[in-house]
CSV table of C-alpha atoms and ligand atoms in Angstrom, one decimal:
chain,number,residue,atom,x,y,z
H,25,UNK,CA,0.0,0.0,0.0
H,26,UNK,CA,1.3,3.5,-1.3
H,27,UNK,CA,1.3,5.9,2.1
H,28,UNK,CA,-1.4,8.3,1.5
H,29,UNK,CA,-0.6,11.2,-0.2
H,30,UNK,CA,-1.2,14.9,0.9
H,31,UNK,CA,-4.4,16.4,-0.3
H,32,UNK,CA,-4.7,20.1,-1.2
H,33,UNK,CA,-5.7,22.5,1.7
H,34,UNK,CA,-8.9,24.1,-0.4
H,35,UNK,CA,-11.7,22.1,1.6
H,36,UNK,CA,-13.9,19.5,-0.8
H,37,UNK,CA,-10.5,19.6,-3.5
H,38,UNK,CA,-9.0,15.8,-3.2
H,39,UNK,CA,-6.0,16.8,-5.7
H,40,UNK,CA,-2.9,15.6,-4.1
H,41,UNK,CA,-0.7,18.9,-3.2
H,42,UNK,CA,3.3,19.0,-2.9
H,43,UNK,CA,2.6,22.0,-0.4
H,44,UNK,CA,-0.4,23.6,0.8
H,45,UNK,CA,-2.4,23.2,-2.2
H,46,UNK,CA,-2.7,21.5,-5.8
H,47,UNK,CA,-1.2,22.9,-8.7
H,48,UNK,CA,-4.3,24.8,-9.6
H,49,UNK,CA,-5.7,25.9,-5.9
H,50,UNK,CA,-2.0,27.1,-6.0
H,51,UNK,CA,-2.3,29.5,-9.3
H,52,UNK,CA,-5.5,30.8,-7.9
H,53,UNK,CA,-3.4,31.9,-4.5
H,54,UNK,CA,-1.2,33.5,-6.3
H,55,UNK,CA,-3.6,35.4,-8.6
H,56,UNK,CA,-5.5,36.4,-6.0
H,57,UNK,CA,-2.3,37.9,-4.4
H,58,UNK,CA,-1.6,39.3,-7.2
H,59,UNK,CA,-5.2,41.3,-7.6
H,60,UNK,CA,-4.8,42.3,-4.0
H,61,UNK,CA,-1.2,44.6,-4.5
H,62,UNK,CA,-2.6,46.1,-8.3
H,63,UNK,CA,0.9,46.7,-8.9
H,64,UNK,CA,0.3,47.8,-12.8
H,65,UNK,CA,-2.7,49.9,-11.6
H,66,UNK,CA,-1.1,51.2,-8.0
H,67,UNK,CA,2.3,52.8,-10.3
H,68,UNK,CA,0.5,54.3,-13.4
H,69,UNK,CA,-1.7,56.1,-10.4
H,70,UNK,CA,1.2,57.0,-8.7
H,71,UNK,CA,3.2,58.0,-11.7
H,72,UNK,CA,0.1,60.4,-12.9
H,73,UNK,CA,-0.6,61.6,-9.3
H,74,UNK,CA,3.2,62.7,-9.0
H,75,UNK,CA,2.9,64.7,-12.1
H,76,UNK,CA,0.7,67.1,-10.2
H,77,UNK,CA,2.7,67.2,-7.4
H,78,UNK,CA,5.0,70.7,-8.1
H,79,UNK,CA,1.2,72.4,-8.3
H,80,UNK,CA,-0.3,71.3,-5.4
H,81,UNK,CA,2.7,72.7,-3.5
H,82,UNK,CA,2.9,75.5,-5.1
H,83,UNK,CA,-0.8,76.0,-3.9
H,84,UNK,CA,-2.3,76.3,-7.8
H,85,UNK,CA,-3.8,72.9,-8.1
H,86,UNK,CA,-8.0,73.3,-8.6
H,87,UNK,CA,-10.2,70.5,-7.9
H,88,UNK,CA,-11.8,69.0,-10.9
H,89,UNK,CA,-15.4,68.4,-8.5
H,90,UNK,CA,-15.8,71.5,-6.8
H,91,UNK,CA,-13.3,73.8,-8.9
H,92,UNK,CA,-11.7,75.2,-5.8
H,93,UNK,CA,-8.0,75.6,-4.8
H,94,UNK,CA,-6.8,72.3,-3.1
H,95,UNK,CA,-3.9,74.3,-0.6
H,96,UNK,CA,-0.7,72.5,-0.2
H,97,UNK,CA,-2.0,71.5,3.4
H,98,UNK,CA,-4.5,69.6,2.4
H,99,UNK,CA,-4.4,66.3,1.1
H,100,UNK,CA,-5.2,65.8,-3.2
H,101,UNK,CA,-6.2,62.4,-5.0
H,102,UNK,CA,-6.0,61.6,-8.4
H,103,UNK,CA,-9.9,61.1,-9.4
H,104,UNK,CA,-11.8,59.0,-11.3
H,105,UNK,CA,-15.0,59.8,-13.6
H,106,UNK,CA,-17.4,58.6,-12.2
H,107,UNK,CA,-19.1,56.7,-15.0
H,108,UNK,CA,-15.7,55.3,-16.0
H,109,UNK,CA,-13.4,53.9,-12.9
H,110,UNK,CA,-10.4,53.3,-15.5
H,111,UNK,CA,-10.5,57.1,-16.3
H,112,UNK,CA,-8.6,59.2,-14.9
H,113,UNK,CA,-10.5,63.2,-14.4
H,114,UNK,CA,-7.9,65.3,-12.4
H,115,UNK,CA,-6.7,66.4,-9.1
H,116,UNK,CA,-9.4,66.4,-6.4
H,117,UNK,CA,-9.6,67.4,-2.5
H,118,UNK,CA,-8.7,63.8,-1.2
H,119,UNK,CA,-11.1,64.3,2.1
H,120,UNK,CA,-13.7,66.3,0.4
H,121,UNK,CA,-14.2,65.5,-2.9
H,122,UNK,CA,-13.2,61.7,-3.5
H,123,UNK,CA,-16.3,60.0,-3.1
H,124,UNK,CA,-14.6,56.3,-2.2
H,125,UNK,CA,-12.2,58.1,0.3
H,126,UNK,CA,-14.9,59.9,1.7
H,127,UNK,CA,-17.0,56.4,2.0
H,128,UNK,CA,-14.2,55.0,3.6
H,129,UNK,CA,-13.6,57.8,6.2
H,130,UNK,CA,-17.3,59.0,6.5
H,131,UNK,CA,-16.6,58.7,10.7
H,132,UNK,CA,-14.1,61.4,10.4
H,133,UNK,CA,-16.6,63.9,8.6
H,134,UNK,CA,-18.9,65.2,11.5
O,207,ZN,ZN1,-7.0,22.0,-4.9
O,208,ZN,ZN1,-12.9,69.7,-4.4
């Protein structure tokens, strides 16, 4: 008799696994981390957000939303349309104007 083999850790899969899981529970992990980091999505948003940079401190930036100043004290996001998350509209106040932020934070806005 053949010892039994080690079983993939993804309850109900009976694949046999070298590690933790089978080969394919295994490629799924790993996609999943790699959704979780967005790295092709986190650096073209970093790379376009840093491009406004120098105007946001020199206090000229305007909000796309409201069309007001955002001051070099105050934080500024890179904003999406609304209708379109992959494009990109233009600076906006980060704690007042970024819908998702402000979602995210809505305790810190009374
Ligand atoms: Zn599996
Ligand atoms: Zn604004």
């Amino acid at each position: 008799m053949p010892r039994a083999k080690r079983i993939c850790g993804k309850t109900g899969c009976p694949e046999a696994a070298a590690g933790r899981w089978c080969t394919k529970h295994n490629r799924e992990a790993d996609k999943a981390r790699g959704t979780s980091t967005e790295r092709g999505y986190g650096t073209q948003h970093q790379t376009l957000r840093r491009a406004f940079i120098p105007e946001h401190q020199a206090g000229t930036l305007i909000c796309w939303r409201c069309r007001e100043l955002i001051p070099a004290n105050e934080p500024f996001d890179l904003g999406h349309d609304d209708d379109d998350r992959t494009q990109y509209r233009g600076p906006e106040h980060a704690n007042r104007c970024n819908r998702s932020a402000a979602g995210k934070r809505a305790h810190q806005y009374d």
